[in-house]
Tab-separated table of C-alpha atoms in Angstrom:
chain	number	residue	atom	x	y	z
A	167	MET	CA	-20.764	-302.246	-8.043
A	168	LYS	CA	-17.713	-303.169	-6.035
A	169	GLU	CA	-14.364	-303.272	-7.762
A	170	ILE	CA	-13.143	-306.866	-8.100
A	171	PHE	CA	-9.928	-308.624	-8.919
A	172	LYS	CA	-8.722	-312.156	-9.287
A	173	ILE	CA	-7.686	-313.856	-6.108
A	174	ASN	CA	-4.993	-315.788	-7.969
A	175	LEU	CA	-3.020	-312.537	-7.870
A	176	ILE	CA	-2.499	-313.292	-4.199
A	177	LYS	CA	-2.592	-317.052	-4.324
A	178	GLY	CA	0.429	-317.357	-2.048
A	179	PHE	CA	-1.587	-315.700	0.680
A	180	ILE	CA	-4.597	-317.872	-0.043
A	181	TYR	CA	-2.646	-321.117	0.232
A	182	ILE	CA	-0.982	-320.157	3.491
A	183	LEU	CA	-3.872	-318.555	5.240
A	184	LEU	CA	-7.131	-319.521	3.594
A	185	PRO	CA	-6.744	-323.121	2.456
A	186	PHE	CA	-10.457	-323.738	2.974
A	187	VAL	CA	-11.036	-321.834	-0.283
A	188	VAL	CA	-9.268	-324.633	-2.150
A	189	ALA	CA	-11.291	-327.226	-0.285
A	190	ILE	CA	-14.509	-325.534	-1.366
A	191	THR	CA	-13.602	-325.027	-4.994
A	192	GLY	CA	-11.673	-328.234	-5.467
A	193	CYS	CA	-9.163	-326.616	-7.758
A	194	GLU	CA	-6.761	-323.719	-8.046
A	195	LYS	CA	-9.111	-321.505	-10.044
A	196	ALA	CA	-9.529	-317.760	-9.822
A	197	ILE	CA	-12.260	-316.464	-7.544
A	198	GLU	CA	-13.569	-312.912	-7.613
A	199	VAL	CA	-13.620	-311.064	-4.302
A	200	ALA	CA	-14.115	-307.469	-3.240
A	201	VAL	CA	-11.023	-305.319	-2.903
A	202	PRO	CA	-10.464	-304.200	0.732
A	203	VAL	CA	-10.590	-300.490	1.473
A	204	ASN	CA	-7.721	-298.643	-0.240
A	205	GLN	CA	-6.103	-301.897	-1.420
A	206	ILE	CA	-4.898	-301.990	-5.023
A	207	PRO	CA	-4.439	-305.270	-6.959
A	208	SER	CA	-0.796	-306.297	-7.134
A	209	THR	CA	-0.577	-306.030	-10.915
A	210	ALA	CA	-1.325	-302.305	-10.748
A	211	ALA	CA	0.162	-301.447	-7.396
A	212	PHE	CA	3.584	-300.185	-8.433
A	213	GLN	CA	2.957	-298.461	-11.731
A	214	ASP	CA	3.132	-294.960	-10.263
A	215	SER	CA	3.595	-293.195	-6.953
A	216	LEU	CA	-0.120	-292.766	-6.278
A	217	THR	CA	-1.016	-296.441	-6.629
A	218	ALA	CA	2.117	-297.488	-4.730
A	219	GLN	CA	1.158	-295.274	-1.796
A	220	ALA	CA	-2.458	-296.421	-2.019
A	221	THR	CA	-1.241	-299.999	-1.595
A	222	VAL	CA	0.667	-299.057	1.548
A	223	ASN	CA	-2.334	-297.118	2.839
A	224	GLY	CA	-4.390	-300.241	2.245
A	225	MET	CA	-2.095	-302.142	4.586
A	226	TYR	CA	-2.710	-299.552	7.300
A	227	ALA	CA	-6.441	-299.601	6.563
A	228	PHE	CA	-6.601	-303.367	7.007
A	229	MET	CA	-4.790	-303.116	10.350
A	230	TYR	CA	-7.344	-300.602	11.574
A	231	THR	CA	-10.573	-301.771	9.966
A	232	GLY	CA	-9.916	-305.353	8.920
A	233	ALA	CA	-11.923	-307.072	6.208
A	234	SER	CA	-15.173	-306.765	8.156
A	235	ALA	CA	-17.473	-303.861	8.902
A	236	ASN	CA	-17.736	-305.143	12.478
A	237	LEU	CA	-15.614	-302.721	14.500
A	238	THR	CA	-15.329	-305.147	17.418
A	239	THR	CA	-13.549	-307.877	15.449
A	240	ASN	CA	-10.928	-305.960	13.498
A	241	TYR	CA	-7.193	-306.496	13.839
A	242	SER	CA	-6.438	-303.492	16.050
A	243	VAL	CA	-9.287	-304.204	18.472
A	244	PHE	CA	-8.423	-307.891	18.773
A	245	ALA	CA	-4.757	-306.989	19.400
A	246	SER	CA	-5.865	-304.975	22.429
A	247	THR	CA	-8.816	-306.896	23.876
A	248	LEU	CA	-7.965	-310.584	23.506
A	249	PRO	CA	-4.646	-310.461	25.426
A	250	ALA	CA	-6.295	-308.227	28.035
A	251	ARG	CA	-8.932	-310.880	28.627
A	252	SER	CA	-6.310	-313.629	28.717
A	253	ALA	CA	-4.466	-311.679	31.412
A	254	ASP	CA	-6.102	-309.985	34.406
A	255	GLU	CA	-7.390	-306.785	32.803
A	256	LEU	CA	-10.748	-307.341	31.101
A	257	TYR	CA	-13.730	-309.675	31.049
A	258	LEU	CA	-16.999	-309.878	29.108
A	259	PRO	CA	-19.966	-309.214	31.441
A	260	ALA	CA	-22.379	-310.826	28.993
A	261	THR	CA	-20.200	-313.894	28.368
A	262	PRO	CA	-19.062	-315.596	31.584
A	263	THR	CA	-17.907	-318.591	29.529
A	264	ASP	CA	-15.432	-316.466	27.515
A	265	GLU	CA	-12.607	-318.754	26.412
A	266	PHE	CA	-9.992	-316.007	26.650
A	267	ALA	CA	-10.822	-314.791	30.164
A	268	ASN	CA	-11.189	-318.394	31.329
A	269	ASN	CA	-7.994	-319.484	29.546
A	270	SER	CA	-9.885	-322.373	27.999
A	271	LEU	CA	-8.918	-321.894	24.368
A	272	ILE	CA	-8.904	-324.891	22.064
A	273	PRO	CA	-7.279	-325.193	18.612
A	274	GLY	CA	-10.692	-324.946	16.979
A	275	THR	CA	-11.554	-321.571	18.543
A	276	GLY	CA	-12.532	-319.394	15.605
A	277	THR	CA	-11.064	-316.166	16.943
A	278	VAL	CA	-7.676	-317.826	17.457
A	279	ASN	CA	-7.678	-318.642	13.764
A	280	THR	CA	-8.896	-315.156	12.812
A	281	VAL	CA	-6.024	-313.478	14.648
A	282	TRP	CA	-3.537	-315.799	12.937
A	283	LEU	CA	-5.054	-315.001	9.539
A	284	GLN	CA	-5.157	-311.251	10.107
A	285	ASN	CA	-1.493	-311.079	11.020
A	286	TYR	CA	-0.408	-313.178	8.065
A	287	GLN	CA	-2.564	-311.215	5.650
A	288	ILE	CA	-0.751	-308.030	6.678
A	289	ILE	CA	2.584	-309.842	6.405
A	290	TYR	CA	1.628	-310.967	2.903
A	291	GLN	CA	0.780	-307.399	1.927
A	292	ALA	CA	4.101	-306.207	3.358
A	293	ASN	CA	6.039	-308.866	1.464
A	294	GLU	CA	4.273	-307.990	-1.754
A	295	ILE	CA	5.114	-304.310	-1.273
A	296	ILE	CA	8.769	-305.083	-0.535
A	297	ALA	CA	9.074	-307.256	-3.635
A	298	GLY	CA	7.049	-304.968	-5.873
A	299	MET	CA	8.782	-301.775	-4.843
A	300	GLY	CA	12.188	-303.364	-5.181
A	301	ALA	CA	11.431	-304.192	-8.806
A	302	SER	CA	9.715	-300.893	-9.640
A	303	SER	CA	11.107	-297.868	-11.435
A	304	LEU	CA	9.752	-295.370	-8.929
A	305	SER	CA	11.991	-292.774	-7.292
A	306	PRO	CA	14.594	-294.077	-4.818
A	307	THR	CA	13.162	-291.815	-2.092
A	308	LEU	CA	9.654	-293.208	-2.457
A	309	LYS	CA	10.862	-296.794	-2.708
A	310	LYS	CA	12.982	-296.395	0.422
A	311	GLN	CA	10.065	-294.981	2.426
A	312	LEU	CA	7.476	-297.532	1.350
A	313	ILE	CA	9.791	-300.517	1.769
A	314	GLY	CA	10.642	-299.192	5.237
A	315	GLU	CA	6.959	-299.017	6.154
A	316	ALA	CA	6.367	-302.528	4.848
A	317	LYS	CA	9.306	-303.912	6.824
A	318	PHE	CA	8.012	-302.220	9.964
A	319	MET	CA	4.593	-303.829	9.480
A	320	ARG	CA	6.131	-307.221	8.804
A	321	ALA	CA	8.111	-306.897	12.031
A	322	PHE	CA	5.081	-305.667	13.979
A	323	CYS	CA	2.908	-308.607	12.933
A	324	HIS	CA	5.617	-311.202	13.498
A	325	PHE	CA	6.119	-309.672	16.952
A	326	TYR	CA	2.460	-310.221	17.820
A	327	LEU	CA	2.406	-313.704	16.353
A	328	VAL	CA	5.457	-314.857	18.291
A	329	ASN	CA	4.122	-313.413	21.541
A	330	LEU	CA	0.677	-314.937	21.112
A	331	TYR	CA	1.572	-318.321	19.623
A	332	GLY	CA	5.297	-318.826	20.243
A	333	ALA	CA	7.083	-320.528	17.353
A	334	VAL	CA	5.295	-319.683	14.085
A	335	PRO	CA	6.200	-319.714	10.384
A	336	LEU	CA	8.510	-316.831	9.514
A	337	ILE	CA	7.165	-315.548	6.211
A	338	THR	CA	9.324	-313.199	4.146
A	339	THR	CA	8.146	-314.156	0.667
A	340	THR	CA	4.950	-314.477	-1.374
A	341	ASP	CA	6.217	-317.615	-3.135
A	342	ILE	CA	3.585	-320.315	-2.676
A	343	ALA	CA	6.139	-323.070	-3.221
A	344	VAL	CA	7.834	-321.892	-0.026
A	345	THR	CA	4.953	-320.718	2.116
A	346	ARG	CA	2.334	-323.433	1.681
A	347	THR	CA	4.354	-325.950	3.747
A	348	GLN	CA	6.473	-323.534	5.765
A	349	PRO	CA	7.406	-325.028	9.161
A	350	GLN	CA	7.676	-322.997	12.320
A	351	SER	CA	10.838	-321.045	12.926
A	352	THR	CA	12.295	-320.818	16.401
A	353	VAL	CA	11.427	-317.825	18.539
A	354	SER	CA	15.025	-316.600	18.320
A	355	GLN	CA	14.969	-316.836	14.513
A	356	ILE	CA	11.752	-314.831	14.377
A	357	TYR	CA	13.160	-312.149	16.662
A	358	SER	CA	16.328	-311.957	14.569
A	359	GLN	CA	14.201	-311.159	11.511
A	360	ILE	CA	12.118	-308.651	13.470
A	361	ILE	CA	15.267	-306.834	14.589
A	362	SER	CA	16.680	-306.884	11.060
A	363	ASP	CA	13.456	-305.465	9.617
A	364	LEU	CA	13.242	-302.738	12.255
A	365	LYS	CA	16.858	-301.713	11.750
A	366	ASP	CA	16.219	-301.469	8.015
A	367	ALA	CA	13.078	-299.433	8.691
A	368	GLN	CA	14.996	-297.189	11.081
A	369	GLY	CA	17.420	-296.260	8.359
A	370	SER	CA	14.835	-295.990	5.597
A	371	LEU	CA	11.934	-294.073	7.105
A	372	ALA	CA	11.588	-290.317	7.438
A	373	GLN	CA	12.207	-288.857	10.876
A	374	ASP	CA	9.128	-286.650	10.691
A	375	TYR	CA	5.495	-287.149	9.672
A	376	SER	CA	5.692	-285.468	6.286
A	377	TRP	CA	4.447	-288.601	4.501
A	378	SER	CA	1.158	-288.358	6.418
A	379	ALA	CA	0.703	-284.570	6.203
A	380	GLY	CA	1.864	-284.046	9.762
A	381	LEU	CA	-0.523	-286.573	11.292
A	382	ARG	CA	1.147	-289.372	13.246
A	383	THR	CA	-0.702	-292.032	11.303
A	384	ARG	CA	2.144	-293.518	9.262
A	385	VAL	CA	5.210	-294.950	10.910
A	386	ASN	CA	8.484	-293.032	10.821
A	387	SER	CA	12.029	-293.788	11.918
A	388	TRP	CA	11.157	-293.090	15.550
A	389	ALA	CA	8.301	-295.584	15.466
A	390	ALA	CA	10.782	-298.206	14.288
A	391	THR	CA	13.132	-297.149	17.091
A	392	ALA	CA	10.359	-297.369	19.679
A	393	LEU	CA	9.343	-300.861	18.611
A	394	LEU	CA	12.995	-301.901	18.452
A	395	ALA	CA	13.447	-300.757	22.065
A	396	ARG	CA	10.526	-302.999	23.058
A	397	VAL	CA	11.911	-305.953	21.112
A	398	TYR	CA	15.332	-305.588	22.737
A	399	LEU	CA	13.670	-305.478	26.157
A	400	TYR	CA	11.732	-308.663	25.428
A	401	ASN	CA	14.997	-310.306	24.352
A	402	LYS	CA	16.760	-309.212	27.544
A	403	ASP	CA	19.190	-307.070	25.584
A	404	TYR	CA	18.990	-304.316	28.165
A	405	VAL	CA	21.880	-302.231	26.849
A	406	ASN	CA	20.233	-301.801	23.462
A	407	ALA	CA	16.737	-301.464	24.948
A	408	GLU	CA	17.942	-298.524	27.026
A	409	ALA	CA	19.817	-296.994	24.098
A	410	GLU	CA	16.868	-297.153	21.671
A	411	ALA	CA	14.343	-295.894	24.220
A	412	SER	CA	16.699	-293.036	25.080
A	413	ARG	CA	16.895	-292.051	21.417
A	414	VAL	CA	13.117	-291.664	21.264
A	415	ILE	CA	12.885	-289.825	24.587
A	416	ALA	CA	15.590	-287.413	23.428
A	417	GLN	CA	13.386	-286.214	20.549
A	418	SER	CA	11.783	-283.610	22.778
A	419	SER	CA	10.887	-281.355	19.867
A	420	ILE	CA	8.598	-284.122	18.555
A	421	TYR	CA	7.545	-286.139	21.596
A	422	SER	CA	6.587	-285.077	25.097
A	423	LEU	CA	4.201	-286.234	27.807
A	424	PRO	CA	1.037	-284.095	27.943
A	425	ALA	CA	0.495	-282.759	31.435
A	426	LYS	CA	-3.191	-283.700	31.297
A	427	LEU	CA	-4.072	-287.356	31.039
A	428	SER	CA	-7.186	-286.414	29.101
A	429	ASN	CA	-4.952	-285.200	26.261
A	430	VAL	CA	-2.880	-288.374	25.833
A	431	PHE	CA	-5.080	-289.976	23.170
A	432	LEU	CA	-6.138	-286.863	21.336
A	433	LYS	CA	-5.519	-286.543	17.617
A	434	ALA	CA	-2.777	-283.948	18.173
A	435	SER	CA	-1.179	-285.566	21.234
A	436	THR	CA	2.551	-284.956	21.493
A	437	GLU	CA	2.909	-288.329	23.204
A	438	THR	CA	1.816	-290.293	20.141
A	439	ILE	CA	4.537	-292.033	18.168
A	440	TRP	CA	2.141	-293.907	15.898
A	441	ALA	CA	-1.650	-294.042	15.748
A	442	PHE	CA	-4.358	-295.239	13.398
A	443	ASN	CA	-6.205	-292.532	11.511
A	444	THR	CA	-9.858	-292.707	12.613
A	445	ASN	CA	-11.351	-290.574	9.857
A	446	GLN	CA	-13.292	-293.507	8.451
A	447	TYR	CA	-15.504	-293.704	11.541
A	448	GLY	CA	-14.836	-290.361	13.178
A	449	TYR	CA	-13.777	-292.046	16.420
A	450	ALA	CA	-11.393	-294.762	17.584
A	451	SER	CA	-12.936	-298.172	16.929
A	452	ILE	CA	-11.672	-299.431	20.291
A	453	ALA	CA	-13.980	-296.943	21.993
A	454	ARG	CA	-16.977	-298.926	20.735
A	455	VAL	CA	-15.642	-301.940	22.601
A	456	PHE	CA	-15.016	-300.152	25.883
A	457	ILE	CA	-17.685	-297.453	26.256
A	458	PRO	CA	-21.294	-298.549	26.973
A	459	LEU	CA	-23.452	-297.726	23.972
A	460	THR	CA	-26.245	-296.277	26.121
A	461	ALA	CA	-26.386	-294.739	29.584
A	462	SER	CA	-28.093	-297.825	31.005
A	463	ALA	CA	-25.997	-300.458	29.231
A	464	ASP	CA	-23.087	-302.502	30.520
A	465	PRO	CA	-19.736	-302.133	28.773
A	466	ASN	CA	-18.927	-304.831	26.255
A	467	HIS	CA	-15.564	-305.260	28.021
A	468	ALA	CA	-15.379	-304.526	31.756
A	469	ILE	CA	-12.296	-304.033	33.919
A	470	THR	CA	-11.472	-306.826	36.360
A	471	ALA	CA	-11.465	-306.334	40.110
A	472	SER	CA	-7.733	-307.058	40.213
A	473	LEU	CA	-6.964	-304.205	37.803
A	474	VAL	CA	-9.217	-301.815	39.729
A	475	ALA	CA	-7.375	-302.764	42.918
A	476	ALA	CA	-4.004	-302.073	41.293
A	477	PHE	CA	-4.574	-298.304	41.202
A	478	GLU	CA	-3.240	-296.445	44.233
A	479	ARG	CA	-6.151	-294.826	46.032
A	480	ASN	CA	-6.519	-293.696	49.610
A	481	ALA	CA	-9.717	-292.054	50.838
A	482	LEU	CA	-7.863	-290.588	53.809
A	483	ARG	CA	-5.210	-288.986	51.618
A	484	PRO	CA	-6.801	-287.150	48.682
A	485	ASP	CA	-3.338	-285.991	47.625
A	486	TYR	CA	-2.283	-289.591	47.046
A	487	GLN	CA	-4.574	-290.765	44.285
A	488	ASP	CA	-3.699	-292.199	40.906
A	489	ASP	CA	-5.186	-289.714	38.466
A	490	ARG	CA	-5.174	-292.406	35.786
A	491	PHE	CA	-8.034	-294.094	37.611
A	492	ASP	CA	-10.108	-290.900	37.585
A	493	SER	CA	-9.242	-290.049	33.972
A	494	TRP	CA	-9.097	-293.440	32.262
A	495	VAL	CA	-11.589	-295.543	34.239
A	496	LYS	CA	-15.339	-294.922	34.397
A	497	THR	CA	-18.282	-296.756	35.925
A	498	SER	CA	-21.413	-297.936	34.139
A	499	ALA	CA	-24.926	-297.513	35.535
A	500	SER	CA	-24.741	-301.045	36.940
A	501	GLY	CA	-21.423	-300.362	38.667
A	502	LYS	CA	-19.075	-302.081	36.244
A	503	TYR	CA	-15.750	-300.389	35.544
A	504	TYR	CA	-14.660	-299.792	31.966
A	505	ILE	CA	-11.741	-298.228	30.077
A	506	ALA	CA	-12.307	-294.563	29.200
A	507	LYS	CA	-8.969	-293.686	27.626
A	508	TYR	CA	-11.005	-292.807	24.547
A	509	GLY	CA	-13.876	-290.526	25.430
A	510	THR	CA	-16.223	-290.578	22.486
A	511	ILE	CA	-18.120	-292.902	20.170
A	512	THR	CA	-19.514	-290.058	18.101
A	513	ALA	CA	-18.082	-288.807	14.838
A	514	ALA	CA	-16.195	-285.910	16.386
A	515	ASN	CA	-12.843	-287.173	15.096
A	516	THR	CA	-10.959	-285.746	18.065
A	517	GLU	CA	-9.028	-288.902	18.982
A	518	PHE	CA	-6.756	-291.308	17.135
A	519	PHE	CA	-6.299	-294.980	18.049
A	520	VAL	CA	-2.799	-294.881	19.565
A	521	VAL	CA	-0.474	-297.845	18.966
A	522	LEU	CA	2.903	-296.543	20.215
A	523	ARG	CA	3.395	-293.737	22.717
A	524	LEU	CA	6.138	-292.108	24.726
A	525	ALA	CA	5.171	-293.337	28.201
A	526	GLU	CA	6.084	-296.884	27.194
A	527	GLN	CA	9.574	-295.725	26.252
A	528	TYR	CA	10.174	-294.313	29.742
A	529	LEU	CA	9.052	-297.610	31.252
A	530	ILE	CA	11.187	-299.633	28.836
A	531	ARG	CA	14.196	-297.569	29.813
A	532	ALA	CA	13.351	-297.813	33.520
A	533	GLU	CA	13.237	-301.600	33.329
A	534	ALA	CA	16.386	-301.840	31.215
A	535	MET	CA	18.307	-299.613	33.628
A	536	ALA	CA	17.090	-301.573	36.652
A	537	GLN	CA	18.267	-304.782	35.015
A	538	GLN	CA	21.701	-303.161	34.621
A	539	ASN	CA	21.698	-302.000	38.260
A	540	ASN	CA	21.333	-298.332	37.351
A	541	LEU	CA	18.863	-297.959	40.175
A	542	THR	CA	18.933	-294.165	40.290
A	543	GLY	CA	18.187	-293.831	36.592
A	544	SER	CA	15.430	-296.431	36.751
A	545	LEU	CA	13.729	-294.705	39.671
A	546	ALA	CA	13.900	-291.346	37.897
A	547	ASP	CA	12.052	-292.697	34.843
A	548	ILE	CA	9.438	-294.441	36.972
A	549	ASN	CA	8.792	-291.169	38.740
A	550	VAL	CA	8.364	-289.278	35.472
A	551	ILE	CA	5.325	-291.471	34.817
A	552	ARG	CA	4.104	-291.347	38.419
A	553	SER	CA	4.399	-287.574	38.555
A	554	ARG	CA	2.174	-287.185	35.511
A	555	ALA	CA	-0.348	-289.476	37.245
A	556	GLY	CA	-0.389	-287.213	40.312
A	557	LEU	CA	1.411	-289.719	42.544
A	558	HIS	CA	4.194	-289.280	45.037
A	559	PRO	CA	7.623	-290.604	44.014
A	560	ALA	CA	8.163	-294.347	44.224
A	561	THR	CA	10.057	-295.623	47.258
A	562	ALA	CA	11.641	-298.671	45.606
A	563	GLN	CA	15.355	-298.997	46.349
A	564	THR	CA	16.591	-302.469	45.422
A	565	GLN	CA	16.704	-303.955	41.950
A	566	ALA	CA	13.913	-306.394	42.796
A	567	GLU	CA	11.734	-303.585	44.157
A	568	LEU	CA	12.348	-301.444	41.086
A	569	LEU	CA	11.440	-304.241	38.697
A	570	LEU	CA	8.167	-304.771	40.543
A	571	ALA	CA	7.597	-301.009	40.487
A	572	VAL	CA	8.056	-300.973	36.713
A	573	GLU	CA	5.666	-303.911	36.367
A	574	HIS	CA	3.107	-302.022	38.434
A	575	GLU	CA	3.452	-298.812	36.436
A	576	ARG	CA	3.115	-300.711	33.178
A	577	GLN	CA	-0.040	-302.359	34.517
A	578	VAL	CA	-1.786	-299.070	35.387
A	579	GLU	CA	-0.354	-296.993	32.539
A	580	LEU	CA	-0.694	-299.314	29.530
A	581	PHE	CA	-3.813	-301.308	30.432
A	582	GLY	CA	-6.025	-302.232	27.504
A	583	GLU	CA	-3.374	-301.252	24.966
A	584	PHE	CA	-2.150	-303.885	22.520
A	585	GLY	CA	-1.498	-306.732	24.943
A	586	HIS	CA	1.190	-305.192	27.153
A	587	ARG	CA	0.057	-306.801	30.410
A	588	TRP	CA	-0.303	-310.300	28.910
A	589	PHE	CA	3.075	-310.116	27.234
A	590	ASP	CA	4.746	-308.599	30.314
A	591	LEU	CA	3.639	-311.399	32.630
A	592	LYS	CA	4.880	-314.037	30.217
A	593	ARG	CA	8.226	-312.498	29.270
A	594	THR	CA	9.160	-311.842	32.906
A	595	GLY	CA	8.155	-315.329	34.026
A	596	ARG	CA	5.504	-313.875	36.324
A	597	ALA	CA	2.399	-315.324	34.669
A	598	ASP	CA	2.004	-318.274	37.036
A	599	ALA	CA	2.567	-316.220	40.181
A	600	VAL	CA	0.132	-313.462	39.160
A	601	LEU	CA	-2.552	-315.283	37.221
A	602	ALA	CA	-2.914	-318.531	39.177
A	603	PRO	CA	-4.356	-316.771	42.264
A	604	VAL	CA	-6.729	-314.746	40.066
A	605	LYS	CA	-7.798	-317.449	37.624
A	606	GLY	CA	-7.719	-320.437	39.964
A	607	SER	CA	-8.158	-323.806	38.306
A	608	ALA	CA	-8.749	-322.075	34.952
A	609	TRP	CA	-5.035	-321.243	34.758
A	610	GLN	CA	-2.424	-323.700	33.494
A	611	SER	CA	1.154	-322.733	32.678
A	612	THR	CA	0.635	-323.875	29.084
A	613	ASP	CA	-2.109	-321.232	28.710
A	614	ALA	CA	0.650	-318.663	28.243
A	615	LEU	CA	0.597	-319.505	24.516
A	616	TYR	CA	-2.478	-319.633	22.324
A	617	PRO	CA	-3.020	-322.883	20.417
A	618	ILE	CA	-1.926	-323.094	16.798
A	619	PRO	CA	-5.286	-322.953	14.947
A	620	ALA	CA	-6.568	-326.402	14.044
A	621	LEU	CA	-7.324	-325.315	10.486
A	622	GLN	CA	-3.709	-324.265	9.969
A	623	VAL	CA	-2.356	-327.548	11.351
A	624	THR	CA	-4.732	-329.504	9.093
A	625	ASN	CA	-3.646	-327.642	5.991
A	626	ASN	CA	0.040	-327.485	6.811
A	627	PRO	CA	1.240	-330.754	8.408
A	628	ALA	CA	4.631	-329.130	9.056
A	629	LEU	CA	3.088	-327.150	11.925
A	630	VAL	CA	3.482	-328.541	15.446
A	631	GLN	CA	0.804	-327.824	18.057
A	632	ASN	CA	1.751	-325.991	21.235
A	633	PRO	CA	1.994	-327.997	24.491
A	634	GLY	CA	-1.250	-328.374	26.431
A	635	TYR	CA	-3.487	-328.437	23.381
């Protein structure tokens, strides 16, 4: 029999995110539901170090597996595939009417609501950990670490919410009186909280991976630094983006770029800053979405022609090929290209699902330096990534050329990973120029933001729908 607990222990979460429960029951009564994997009820969560850590592990588990056994609809997979389909990276061969690839989302789209809910559920868990640990009598060292991890996760989820939906409610409490009618905060307010949380996490988290037995599956101080570098870049704070990325790159005893591209996503990769532990399945869940399940099958998600064309290839010059295409892109029996960054869908447990890695930090620093007119430094970092890919050095010379070179390297280095391409095109103001020719009449400028889910607007009248919906 499954362990159960009363949902009124998390009623703040229910009112914000799952108001349809109230509509069904007609009253604020307790409902019994199954406890998610590794998640401990809040009343017991902070009694001792084991249950406190189990609660934090439950937060990680939800991010990787979600509340469903369906590996293709969990939080981590959605965070990678949906933005890739909205941009110019992926499409569904079996679903030509896909609302994401066709940029035809409507407020009632179920997946749009699911993504909203998943992010806020993790934020709720993080807020509960922060509050519970702060009031606990556990050791200061443990409290500091677990609060730091919770603040990182709260920042991470708010980052994805603000980049997918724009202005959203900024939730830092579990108090239902506050959250049930919380209006949207401005984008700048949300980013201010993200930066504050990441700075706190930076100073609270361990600088090694001792809390996860040497595996890079729980965030540390450098993970907070890496995400902070990205956030500063998105906010056009190029001085701090360069500084934070440089701090991560300087940790050469921990992080380095594997010479072989086939080693980048391995369990023991030195490039990994943070990854999801895949022990539950024995392989990265994202692999099930990308790799055809049989030799004759099409991939569930196929690579677009525009992404295939972005890789530098020249049949007359075998020495000038992008090795990332050969290593990370494969072809199905029917000739469709698919992502092969993860090589197995068997229970070999050789790969972890990588969330943050070192290559992004080089590209963050390259862009930040170009924006500050440090053209030499920018070019050097671009060429670190190109060299690993087997390419000749870039020839960009002007600031404008370097920024386009960084955009290109991000496109062919980070494709299919947690929405980078979608977010890059929007934050640089390049979405219209790049996507309109590819998407045609399916693209409207207002498509750059997902609609606020209709269910959330219905249950919280303080929410304002995004333009175009």
